[in-house]
Amino acid sequence: MRRRFVLNSFASTVSTTFLTSLDNHTQGLPKMYRAKARQGRWNNLDELLEKLDAQTTDLTTYRRSAVLRGLPLYLREPASISKTKDTEALGPHTKAMKMGILEVTDSSTNSGPYSTVVNVAVVLEEEVVMDNLGDFTNALMMLFGLLYAVNMEYPKDLRYTFEAIQKIIFNLGKECTARIHSLKNKLLKV
């Protein structure tokens, strides 16, 4: 009983820290994304920002999600951190997915620019390790926590994204690559 209380308290503290820090960057990062998108070569960033602009409900959730989804695009990484599928069955879509987030949507219910998400799962080594996590932001926080707890290497095609989450959002560790150091400096100026 006491162990569960300690674990819940720890999870709550980590969650609060993560979300507070993320919220501190929900103004600056979208501004940086917009500046990059205006250069014309960043169609995916443009699409992400258009969806954010079209959103009229639950802005905090969508802003957090857009900030996190935009990181790999802004950092010019070749992979996406998530897959979105319009189906109930998770299993077939985890194949060849070393790690990431799988979002299951119901396109029959249209809720603005996004389909309604009915399940969000964390995938490690082609297996769903957690599901029904509520939203993309919570799932990414859980994925990062799992990677950090079991000391797994970040996927090479998303290493800068996870490094940015570690160094900028969670504020863990001081040493960082030149790309993340540059991002930190730009955030200070925004």
Short mmCIF file of N, CA and C in Angstrom, two decimals:
data_model
loop_
_atom_site.label_atom_id
_atom_site.label_comp_id
_atom_site.label_asym_id
_atom_site.label_seq_id
_atom_site.Cartn_x
_atom_site.Cartn_y
_atom_site.Cartn_z
N MET A 1 0.83 -1.19 0.00
CA MET A 1 0.00 0.00 0.00
C MET A 1 0.87 1.26 0.00
N ARG A 2 1.85 1.30 0.89
CA ARG A 2 2.73 2.46 0.97
C ARG A 2 3.55 2.61 -0.31
N ARG A 3 4.00 1.48 -0.87
CA ARG A 3 4.77 1.52 -2.11
C ARG A 3 3.96 2.15 -3.24
N ARG A 4 2.70 1.76 -3.35
CA ARG A 4 1.82 2.31 -4.39
C ARG A 4 1.66 3.82 -4.20
N PHE A 5 1.52 4.26 -2.96
CA PHE A 5 1.39 5.69 -2.66
C PHE A 5 2.65 6.44 -3.11
N VAL A 6 3.81 5.88 -2.79
CA VAL A 6 5.08 6.51 -3.17
C VAL A 6 5.19 6.58 -4.69
N LEU A 7 4.86 5.48 -5.37
CA LEU A 7 4.93 5.46 -6.83
C LEU A 7 3.97 6.46 -7.44
N ASN A 8 2.75 6.53 -6.93
CA ASN A 8 1.78 7.50 -7.44
C ASN A 8 2.23 8.92 -7.20
N SER A 9 2.81 9.19 -6.03
CA SER A 9 3.32 10.53 -5.73
C SER A 9 4.46 10.89 -6.67
N PHE A 10 5.35 9.92 -6.91
CA PHE A 10 6.48 10.15 -7.82
C PHE A 10 5.97 10.44 -9.22
N ALA A 11 5.03 9.61 -9.69
CA ALA A 11 4.48 9.81 -11.04
C ALA A 11 3.80 11.16 -11.15
N SER A 12 3.09 11.54 -10.11
CA SER A 12 2.41 12.84 -10.12
C SER A 12 3.41 13.98 -10.18
N THR A 13 4.49 13.87 -9.42
CA THR A 13 5.53 14.91 -9.42
C THR A 13 6.20 15.01 -10.78
N VAL A 14 6.55 13.88 -11.37
CA VAL A 14 7.19 13.87 -12.69
C VAL A 14 6.24 14.46 -13.73
N SER A 15 4.99 14.05 -13.67
CA SER A 15 3.99 14.55 -14.61
C SER A 15 3.83 16.06 -14.49
N THR A 16 3.72 16.55 -13.27
CA THR A 16 3.57 17.99 -13.04
C THR A 16 4.78 18.74 -13.55
N THR A 17 5.97 18.23 -13.25
CA THR A 17 7.21 18.88 -13.71
C THR A 17 7.26 18.93 -15.23
N PHE A 18 6.96 17.80 -15.86
CA PHE A 18 6.99 17.72 -17.32
C PHE A 18 6.00 18.70 -17.95
N LEU A 19 4.75 18.67 -17.48
CA LEU A 19 3.72 19.52 -18.07
C LEU A 19 3.98 21.00 -17.82
N THR A 20 4.47 21.34 -16.64
CA THR A 20 4.79 22.74 -16.34
C THR A 20 5.90 23.24 -17.25
N SER A 21 6.95 22.45 -17.40
CA SER A 21 8.05 22.84 -18.28
C SER A 21 7.59 22.90 -19.73
N LEU A 22 6.79 21.93 -20.14
CA LEU A 22 6.27 21.93 -21.51
C LEU A 22 5.43 23.18 -21.75
N ASP A 23 4.58 23.52 -20.79
CA ASP A 23 3.74 24.72 -20.92
C ASP A 23 4.58 25.99 -21.04
N ASN A 24 5.75 26.00 -20.41
CA ASN A 24 6.65 27.15 -20.52
C ASN A 24 7.18 27.34 -21.93
N HIS A 25 7.13 26.28 -22.73
CA HIS A 25 7.66 26.34 -24.10
C HIS A 25 6.56 26.36 -25.16
N THR A 26 5.29 26.39 -24.75
CA THR A 26 4.21 26.34 -25.74
C THR A 26 3.98 27.67 -26.44
N GLN A 27 4.67 28.69 -26.05
CA GLN A 27 4.62 29.96 -26.79
C GLN A 27 5.83 30.06 -27.72
N GLY A 28 7.02 29.81 -27.17
CA GLY A 28 8.25 29.99 -27.93
C GLY A 28 8.45 29.01 -29.07
N LEU A 29 8.23 27.72 -28.81
CA LEU A 29 8.46 26.73 -29.87
C LEU A 29 7.54 26.92 -31.07
N PRO A 30 6.23 27.15 -30.89
CA PRO A 30 5.41 27.40 -32.08
C PRO A 30 5.86 28.63 -32.87
N LYS A 31 6.35 29.66 -32.20
CA LYS A 31 6.88 30.83 -32.91
C LYS A 31 8.08 30.42 -33.76
N MET A 32 8.94 29.59 -33.20
CA MET A 32 10.10 29.12 -33.95
C MET A 32 9.66 28.22 -35.11
N TYR A 33 8.66 27.39 -34.88
CA TYR A 33 8.13 26.53 -35.94
C TYR A 33 7.57 27.37 -37.08
N ARG A 34 6.84 28.44 -36.73
CA ARG A 34 6.26 29.31 -37.76
C ARG A 34 7.35 30.00 -38.58
N ALA A 35 8.39 30.46 -37.92
CA ALA A 35 9.49 31.11 -38.64
C ALA A 35 10.13 30.12 -39.61
N LYS A 36 10.32 28.90 -39.18
CA LYS A 36 10.91 27.87 -40.04
C LYS A 36 9.96 27.52 -41.18
N ALA A 37 8.66 27.42 -40.88
CA ALA A 37 7.66 27.06 -41.90
C ALA A 37 7.58 28.13 -42.98
N ARG A 38 7.79 29.38 -42.61
CA ARG A 38 7.74 30.48 -43.60
C ARG A 38 8.84 30.36 -44.64
N GLN A 39 9.87 29.60 -44.34
CA GLN A 39 10.97 29.42 -45.30
C GLN A 39 10.54 28.56 -46.49
N GLY A 40 9.38 27.91 -46.37
CA GLY A 40 8.79 27.22 -47.51
C GLY A 40 9.16 25.77 -47.69
N ARG A 41 10.16 25.27 -47.00
CA ARG A 41 10.58 23.88 -47.20
C ARG A 41 10.03 22.95 -46.12
N TRP A 42 9.17 23.44 -45.29
CA TRP A 42 8.74 22.70 -44.11
C TRP A 42 7.24 22.44 -44.15
N ASN A 43 6.77 21.73 -45.16
CA ASN A 43 5.34 21.48 -45.33
C ASN A 43 4.70 20.81 -44.12
N ASN A 44 5.40 19.85 -43.53
CA ASN A 44 4.83 19.16 -42.37
C ASN A 44 4.64 20.09 -41.19
N LEU A 45 5.56 21.01 -40.99
CA LEU A 45 5.40 22.01 -39.93
C LEU A 45 4.20 22.90 -40.22
N ASP A 46 4.06 23.28 -41.48
CA ASP A 46 2.91 24.09 -41.90
C ASP A 46 1.60 23.39 -41.58
N GLU A 47 1.51 22.11 -41.94
CA GLU A 47 0.30 21.33 -41.68
C GLU A 47 0.00 21.25 -40.19
N LEU A 48 1.03 21.01 -39.40
CA LEU A 48 0.87 20.92 -37.95
C LEU A 48 0.35 22.23 -37.38
N LEU A 49 0.91 23.34 -37.83
CA LEU A 49 0.49 24.65 -37.33
C LEU A 49 -0.92 25.02 -37.81
N GLU A 50 -1.26 24.62 -39.03
CA GLU A 50 -2.63 24.87 -39.52
C GLU A 50 -3.65 24.12 -38.67
N LYS A 51 -3.35 22.88 -38.31
CA LYS A 51 -4.25 22.11 -37.45
C LYS A 51 -4.37 22.77 -36.07
N LEU A 52 -3.26 23.25 -35.56
CA LEU A 52 -3.29 23.93 -34.26
C LEU A 52 -4.13 25.19 -34.34
N ASP A 53 -3.95 25.97 -35.40
CA ASP A 53 -4.72 27.21 -35.56
C ASP A 53 -6.21 26.95 -35.71
N ALA A 54 -6.56 25.82 -36.32
CA ALA A 54 -7.97 25.50 -36.55
C ALA A 54 -8.66 24.95 -35.29
N GLN A 55 -7.87 24.56 -34.33
CA GLN A 55 -8.43 23.97 -33.11
C GLN A 55 -9.14 25.03 -32.27
N THR A 56 -10.34 24.72 -31.82
CA THR A 56 -11.10 25.69 -31.02
C THR A 56 -11.43 25.19 -29.62
N THR A 57 -11.24 23.90 -29.36
CA THR A 57 -11.51 23.38 -28.03
C THR A 57 -10.26 22.70 -27.48
N ASP A 58 -10.15 22.67 -26.18
CA ASP A 58 -9.03 22.03 -25.48
C ASP A 58 -7.68 22.47 -26.04
N LEU A 59 -7.51 23.77 -26.11
CA LEU A 59 -6.30 24.34 -26.71
C LEU A 59 -5.02 23.92 -26.00
N THR A 60 -5.05 23.80 -24.68
CA THR A 60 -3.85 23.42 -23.94
C THR A 60 -3.35 22.06 -24.40
N THR A 61 -4.25 21.10 -24.51
CA THR A 61 -3.87 19.76 -24.93
C THR A 61 -3.30 19.78 -26.34
N TYR A 62 -3.94 20.48 -27.26
CA TYR A 62 -3.46 20.51 -28.64
C TYR A 62 -2.17 21.31 -28.79
N ARG A 63 -2.02 22.36 -28.01
CA ARG A 63 -0.79 23.13 -28.06
C ARG A 63 0.39 22.28 -27.58
N ARG A 64 0.19 21.57 -26.48
CA ARG A 64 1.25 20.68 -25.97
C ARG A 64 1.60 19.64 -27.02
N SER A 65 0.58 19.03 -27.59
CA SER A 65 0.78 18.00 -28.60
C SER A 65 1.52 18.56 -29.81
N ALA A 66 1.13 19.74 -30.26
CA ALA A 66 1.77 20.35 -31.43
C ALA A 66 3.24 20.66 -31.15
N VAL A 67 3.53 21.13 -29.95
CA VAL A 67 4.93 21.42 -29.59
C VAL A 67 5.76 20.14 -29.66
N LEU A 68 5.24 19.05 -29.10
CA LEU A 68 5.98 17.79 -29.09
C LEU A 68 6.06 17.16 -30.48
N ARG A 69 4.97 17.21 -31.24
CA ARG A 69 4.97 16.65 -32.59
C ARG A 69 5.87 17.46 -33.53
N GLY A 70 6.02 18.73 -33.24
CA GLY A 70 6.84 19.59 -34.09
C GLY A 70 8.33 19.44 -33.88
N LEU A 71 8.74 18.93 -32.73
CA LEU A 71 10.18 18.81 -32.45
C LEU A 71 10.93 18.02 -33.52
N PRO A 72 10.50 16.79 -33.88
CA PRO A 72 11.27 16.07 -34.90
C PRO A 72 11.28 16.79 -36.25
N LEU A 73 10.21 17.50 -36.56
CA LEU A 73 10.15 18.24 -37.82
C LEU A 73 11.13 19.41 -37.78
N TYR A 74 11.09 20.16 -36.70
CA TYR A 74 11.96 21.33 -36.56
C TYR A 74 13.43 20.91 -36.52
N LEU A 75 13.70 19.79 -35.87
CA LEU A 75 15.08 19.31 -35.74
C LEU A 75 15.55 18.51 -36.95
N ARG A 76 14.72 18.47 -38.00
CA ARG A 76 15.05 17.81 -39.27
C ARG A 76 15.37 16.32 -39.11
N GLU A 77 14.58 15.66 -38.31
CA GLU A 77 14.79 14.23 -38.13
C GLU A 77 13.88 13.47 -39.10
N PRO A 78 14.37 12.35 -39.62
CA PRO A 78 13.64 11.65 -40.68
C PRO A 78 12.42 10.86 -40.23
N ALA A 79 12.26 10.63 -38.94
CA ALA A 79 11.18 9.76 -38.47
C ALA A 79 10.13 10.54 -37.70
N SER A 80 8.99 9.92 -37.57
CA SER A 80 7.92 10.45 -36.73
C SER A 80 7.91 9.64 -35.45
N ILE A 81 7.48 10.27 -34.39
CA ILE A 81 7.44 9.60 -33.09
C ILE A 81 6.16 8.78 -32.93
N SER A 82 5.20 8.99 -33.84
CA SER A 82 3.92 8.30 -33.68
C SER A 82 3.37 7.81 -35.01
N LYS A 83 2.49 6.82 -34.90
CA LYS A 83 1.71 6.34 -36.03
C LYS A 83 0.25 6.54 -35.65
N THR A 84 -0.56 6.92 -36.62
CA THR A 84 -1.99 7.06 -36.38
C THR A 84 -2.72 6.10 -37.30
N LYS A 85 -3.58 5.30 -36.72
CA LYS A 85 -4.33 4.30 -37.49
C LYS A 85 -5.81 4.39 -37.16
N ASP A 86 -6.64 4.16 -38.15
CA ASP A 86 -8.09 4.18 -37.97
C ASP A 86 -8.56 2.74 -37.82
N THR A 87 -8.34 2.18 -36.65
CA THR A 87 -8.71 0.80 -36.37
C THR A 87 -8.70 0.55 -34.88
N GLU A 88 -9.36 -0.48 -34.45
CA GLU A 88 -9.35 -0.83 -33.03
C GLU A 88 -8.19 -1.76 -32.68
N ALA A 89 -7.76 -2.60 -33.62
CA ALA A 89 -6.73 -3.59 -33.34
C ALA A 89 -5.35 -2.94 -33.35
N LEU A 90 -4.65 -3.01 -32.23
CA LEU A 90 -3.32 -2.41 -32.14
C LEU A 90 -2.24 -3.31 -32.73
N GLY A 91 -2.35 -4.61 -32.49
CA GLY A 91 -1.31 -5.57 -32.84
C GLY A 91 -0.69 -5.45 -34.21
N PRO A 92 -1.47 -5.46 -35.29
CA PRO A 92 -0.87 -5.46 -36.62
C PRO A 92 -0.04 -4.20 -36.92
N HIS A 93 -0.29 -3.13 -36.21
CA HIS A 93 0.39 -1.87 -36.52
C HIS A 93 1.66 -1.66 -35.71
N THR A 94 1.99 -2.60 -34.84
CA THR A 94 3.21 -2.46 -34.05
C THR A 94 4.39 -3.14 -34.73
N LYS A 95 4.14 -3.88 -35.79
CA LYS A 95 5.22 -4.57 -36.50
C LYS A 95 6.21 -3.55 -37.04
N ALA A 96 7.48 -3.84 -36.88
CA ALA A 96 8.59 -3.00 -37.33
C ALA A 96 8.62 -1.66 -36.60
N MET A 97 7.94 -1.56 -35.47
CA MET A 97 7.94 -0.34 -34.67
C MET A 97 8.81 -0.60 -33.44
N LYS A 98 10.06 -0.14 -33.49
CA LYS A 98 10.97 -0.37 -32.38
C LYS A 98 10.47 0.33 -31.13
N MET A 99 10.10 1.58 -31.26
CA MET A 99 9.51 2.32 -30.15
C MET A 99 8.76 3.51 -30.69
N GLY A 100 7.72 3.88 -29.97
CA GLY A 100 6.95 5.03 -30.40
C GLY A 100 5.56 5.02 -29.80
N ILE A 101 4.71 5.84 -30.37
CA ILE A 101 3.35 6.00 -29.89
C ILE A 101 2.41 5.63 -31.03
N LEU A 102 1.43 4.82 -30.71
CA LEU A 102 0.43 4.41 -31.68
C LEU A 102 -0.90 5.02 -31.25
N GLU A 103 -1.48 5.83 -32.14
CA GLU A 103 -2.76 6.46 -31.86
C GLU A 103 -3.83 5.81 -32.73
N VAL A 104 -4.90 5.39 -32.09
CA VAL A 104 -6.02 4.79 -32.80
C VAL A 104 -7.12 5.84 -32.86
N THR A 105 -7.60 6.11 -34.07
CA THR A 105 -8.62 7.15 -34.24
C THR A 105 -9.92 6.56 -34.76
N ASP A 106 -10.95 7.34 -34.60
CA ASP A 106 -12.26 7.01 -35.15
C ASP A 106 -12.64 8.15 -36.08
N SER A 107 -12.39 7.96 -37.36
CA SER A 107 -12.63 9.03 -38.32
C SER A 107 -14.12 9.28 -38.56
N SER A 108 -14.96 8.39 -38.07
CA SER A 108 -16.39 8.60 -38.27
C SER A 108 -16.93 9.74 -37.40
N THR A 109 -16.20 10.07 -36.34
CA THR A 109 -16.58 11.21 -35.51
C THR A 109 -15.58 12.32 -35.78
N ASN A 110 -16.01 13.34 -36.44
CA ASN A 110 -15.12 14.43 -36.82
C ASN A 110 -15.11 15.49 -35.73
N SER A 111 -13.93 15.73 -35.16
CA SER A 111 -13.82 16.76 -34.13
C SER A 111 -12.79 17.79 -34.58
N GLY A 112 -13.15 18.60 -35.51
CA GLY A 112 -12.24 19.64 -35.99
C GLY A 112 -11.16 19.06 -36.87
N PRO A 113 -9.94 19.59 -36.75
CA PRO A 113 -8.87 19.16 -37.64
C PRO A 113 -8.34 17.76 -37.35
N TYR A 114 -8.65 17.22 -36.19
CA TYR A 114 -8.19 15.89 -35.83
C TYR A 114 -9.37 14.94 -35.75
N SER A 115 -9.15 13.68 -36.12
CA SER A 115 -10.15 12.66 -35.86
C SER A 115 -10.14 12.40 -34.35
N THR A 116 -11.21 11.84 -33.85
CA THR A 116 -11.28 11.55 -32.43
C THR A 116 -10.34 10.39 -32.10
N VAL A 117 -9.46 10.61 -31.15
CA VAL A 117 -8.53 9.57 -30.72
C VAL A 117 -9.25 8.69 -29.70
N VAL A 118 -9.28 7.39 -29.96
CA VAL A 118 -9.97 6.47 -29.06
C VAL A 118 -9.01 5.65 -28.20
N ASN A 119 -7.75 5.61 -28.58
CA ASN A 119 -6.75 4.90 -27.78
C ASN A 119 -5.37 5.43 -28.14
N VAL A 120 -4.53 5.56 -27.15
CA VAL A 120 -3.14 5.96 -27.36
C VAL A 120 -2.29 4.95 -26.61
N ALA A 121 -1.32 4.36 -27.32
CA ALA A 121 -0.51 3.30 -26.74
C ALA A 121 0.97 3.59 -26.92
N VAL A 122 1.77 3.09 -25.99
CA VAL A 122 3.23 3.15 -26.09
C VAL A 122 3.71 1.79 -26.58
N VAL A 123 4.57 1.81 -27.59
CA VAL A 123 5.10 0.59 -28.18
C VAL A 123 6.61 0.54 -27.95
N LEU A 124 7.09 -0.59 -27.44
CA LEU A 124 8.52 -0.86 -27.31
C LEU A 124 8.79 -2.24 -27.90
N GLU A 125 9.78 -2.31 -28.78
CA GLU A 125 10.15 -3.58 -29.41
C GLU A 125 8.95 -4.32 -29.98
N GLU A 126 8.12 -3.60 -30.76
CA GLU A 126 6.96 -4.14 -31.46
C GLU A 126 5.83 -4.62 -30.53
N GLU A 127 5.90 -4.29 -29.26
CA GLU A 127 4.87 -4.72 -28.31
C GLU A 127 4.22 -3.50 -27.66
N VAL A 128 2.91 -3.54 -27.51
CA VAL A 128 2.22 -2.50 -26.77
C VAL A 128 2.51 -2.74 -25.29
N VAL A 129 3.18 -1.78 -24.65
CA VAL A 129 3.51 -1.93 -23.23
C VAL A 129 2.57 -1.14 -22.33
N MET A 130 1.92 -0.13 -22.88
CA MET A 130 0.92 0.66 -22.15
C MET A 130 -0.09 1.15 -23.17
N ASP A 131 -1.36 1.14 -22.80
CA ASP A 131 -2.36 1.72 -23.69
C ASP A 131 -3.42 2.45 -22.89
N ASN A 132 -4.36 3.04 -23.60
CA ASN A 132 -5.40 3.88 -22.98
C ASN A 132 -4.78 5.00 -22.15
N LEU A 133 -3.81 5.68 -22.74
CA LEU A 133 -3.08 6.73 -22.03
C LEU A 133 -3.70 8.11 -22.18
N GLY A 134 -4.80 8.22 -22.87
CA GLY A 134 -5.53 9.48 -22.92
C GLY A 134 -5.18 10.38 -24.07
N ASP A 135 -3.92 10.80 -24.15
CA ASP A 135 -3.54 11.71 -25.23
C ASP A 135 -2.06 11.54 -25.58
N PHE A 136 -1.66 12.17 -26.67
CA PHE A 136 -0.30 12.06 -27.18
C PHE A 136 0.73 12.53 -26.16
N THR A 137 0.46 13.65 -25.50
CA THR A 137 1.41 14.22 -24.55
C THR A 137 1.67 13.26 -23.41
N ASN A 138 0.63 12.70 -22.84
CA ASN A 138 0.78 11.74 -21.75
C ASN A 138 1.54 10.50 -22.22
N ALA A 139 1.23 10.03 -23.42
CA ALA A 139 1.91 8.86 -23.96
C ALA A 139 3.39 9.13 -24.17
N LEU A 140 3.73 10.31 -24.67
CA LEU A 140 5.14 10.63 -24.88
C LEU A 140 5.87 10.73 -23.55
N MET A 141 5.22 11.30 -22.56
CA MET A 141 5.82 11.38 -21.23
C MET A 141 6.09 9.97 -20.70
N MET A 142 5.15 9.06 -20.88
CA MET A 142 5.32 7.67 -20.43
C MET A 142 6.42 6.96 -21.22
N LEU A 143 6.44 7.17 -22.53
CA LEU A 143 7.48 6.57 -23.36
C LEU A 143 8.85 7.05 -22.91
N PHE A 144 9.00 8.34 -22.70
CA PHE A 144 10.28 8.87 -22.25
C PHE A 144 10.65 8.28 -20.89
N GLY A 145 9.68 8.22 -19.99
CA GLY A 145 9.94 7.65 -18.67
C GLY A 145 10.39 6.21 -18.74
N LEU A 146 9.76 5.42 -19.61
CA LEU A 146 10.17 4.02 -19.78
C LEU A 146 11.58 3.93 -20.34
N LEU A 147 11.88 4.73 -21.36
CA LEU A 147 13.22 4.70 -21.96
C LEU A 147 14.27 5.09 -20.93
N TYR A 148 13.96 6.10 -20.15
CA TYR A 148 14.89 6.59 -19.14
C TYR A 148 15.05 5.57 -18.01
N ALA A 149 13.94 4.95 -17.57
CA ALA A 149 13.98 4.00 -16.46
C ALA A 149 14.76 2.73 -16.80
N VAL A 150 14.59 2.24 -18.02
CA VAL A 150 15.30 1.01 -18.40
C VAL A 150 16.60 1.31 -19.14
N ASN A 151 16.95 2.58 -19.20
CA ASN A 151 18.21 3.02 -19.79
C ASN A 151 18.38 2.54 -21.23
N MET A 152 17.31 2.63 -22.01
CA MET A 152 17.37 2.27 -23.43
C MET A 152 17.93 3.43 -24.22
N GLU A 153 18.65 3.10 -25.28
CA GLU A 153 19.13 4.15 -26.18
C GLU A 153 17.96 4.73 -26.95
N TYR A 154 18.06 6.03 -27.20
CA TYR A 154 17.05 6.68 -28.03
C TYR A 154 17.20 6.17 -29.46
N PRO A 155 16.10 6.07 -30.19
CA PRO A 155 16.23 5.66 -31.60
C PRO A 155 17.08 6.67 -32.36
N LYS A 156 17.97 6.18 -33.19
CA LYS A 156 18.91 7.07 -33.90
C LYS A 156 18.20 8.12 -34.74
N ASP A 157 17.08 7.75 -35.36
CA ASP A 157 16.40 8.71 -36.22
C ASP A 157 15.53 9.71 -35.44
N LEU A 158 15.52 9.60 -34.11
CA LEU A 158 14.81 10.57 -33.26
C LEU A 158 15.67 11.01 -32.07
N ARG A 159 16.97 10.85 -32.19
CA ARG A 159 17.83 11.12 -31.04
C ARG A 159 17.80 12.57 -30.60
N TYR A 160 17.69 13.50 -31.55
CA TYR A 160 17.65 14.92 -31.17
C TYR A 160 16.32 15.27 -30.50
N THR A 161 15.25 14.65 -30.95
CA THR A 161 13.94 14.89 -30.33
C THR A 161 13.96 14.46 -28.87
N PHE A 162 14.43 13.24 -28.62
CA PHE A 162 14.48 12.76 -27.24
C PHE A 162 15.50 13.53 -26.42
N GLU A 163 16.59 13.94 -27.04
CA GLU A 163 17.56 14.76 -26.31
C GLU A 163 16.94 16.10 -25.93
N ALA A 164 16.16 16.69 -26.82
CA ALA A 164 15.49 17.96 -26.51
C ALA A 164 14.50 17.77 -25.36
N ILE A 165 13.78 16.68 -25.37
CA ILE A 165 12.84 16.40 -24.27
C ILE A 165 13.61 16.25 -22.96
N GLN A 166 14.72 15.51 -23.01
CA GLN A 166 15.51 15.28 -21.81
C GLN A 166 16.15 16.58 -21.30
N LYS A 167 16.82 17.30 -22.19
CA LYS A 167 17.62 18.45 -21.76
C LYS A 167 16.81 19.73 -21.59
N ILE A 168 15.78 19.91 -22.41
CA ILE A 168 15.03 21.18 -22.37
C ILE A 168 13.75 21.04 -21.54
N ILE A 169 12.98 19.99 -21.78
CA ILE A 169 11.69 19.87 -21.09
C ILE A 169 11.89 19.31 -19.67
N PHE A 170 12.61 18.19 -19.56
CA PHE A 170 12.84 17.61 -18.24
C PHE A 170 14.02 18.26 -17.51
N ASN A 171 14.86 18.98 -18.24
CA ASN A 171 16.02 19.66 -17.66
C ASN A 171 16.94 18.67 -16.94
N LEU A 172 17.19 17.53 -17.60
CA LEU A 172 18.06 16.50 -17.05
C LEU A 172 19.39 16.51 -17.79
N GLY A 173 20.46 16.75 -17.09
CA GLY A 173 21.79 16.74 -17.68
C GLY A 173 22.17 18.08 -18.26
N LYS A 174 23.46 18.31 -18.31
CA LYS A 174 23.96 19.60 -18.79
C LYS A 174 24.56 19.53 -20.20
N GLU A 175 25.32 18.49 -20.47
CA GLU A 175 25.96 18.34 -21.77
C GLU A 175 24.91 18.07 -22.85
N CYS A 176 25.04 18.76 -23.98
CA CYS A 176 24.11 18.49 -25.08
C CYS A 176 24.81 18.71 -26.42
N THR A 177 24.23 18.16 -27.45
CA THR A 177 24.79 18.30 -28.78
C THR A 177 24.65 19.74 -29.25
N ALA A 178 25.37 20.08 -30.29
CA ALA A 178 25.32 21.44 -30.83
C ALA A 178 23.91 21.80 -31.29
N ARG A 179 23.20 20.84 -31.87
CA ARG A 179 21.85 21.11 -32.37
C ARG A 179 20.89 21.47 -31.23
N ILE A 180 20.98 20.76 -30.13
CA ILE A 180 20.09 21.03 -28.98
C ILE A 180 20.55 22.29 -28.25
N HIS A 181 21.84 22.51 -28.19
CA HIS A 181 22.35 23.75 -27.59
C HIS A 181 21.84 24.96 -28.38
N SER A 182 21.85 24.87 -29.68
CA SER A 182 21.32 25.94 -30.53
C SER A 182 19.83 26.16 -30.27
N LEU A 183 19.07 25.07 -30.15
CA LEU A 183 17.64 25.17 -29.86
C LEU A 183 17.41 25.86 -28.52
N LYS A 184 18.20 25.48 -27.51
CA LYS A 184 18.07 26.11 -26.19
C LYS A 184 18.34 27.61 -26.27
N ASN A 185 19.38 27.98 -27.00
CA ASN A 185 19.71 29.41 -27.14
C ASN A 185 18.61 30.18 -27.87
N LYS A 186 18.05 29.59 -28.92
CA LYS A 186 16.96 30.25 -29.65
C LYS A 186 15.73 30.41 -28.77
N LEU A 187 15.46 29.42 -27.93
CA LEU A 187 14.31 29.51 -27.02
C LEU A 187 14.48 30.65 -26.01
N LEU A 188 15.72 30.91 -25.62
CA LEU A 188 15.97 32.01 -24.68
C LEU A 188 15.68 33.37 -25.32
N LYS A 189 15.81 33.45 -26.64
CA LYS A 189 15.61 34.72 -27.34
C LYS A 189 14.16 34.97 -27.73
N VAL A 190 13.34 33.92 -27.71
CA VAL A 190 11.94 34.06 -28.14
C VAL A 190 11.10 34.62 -27.02
#
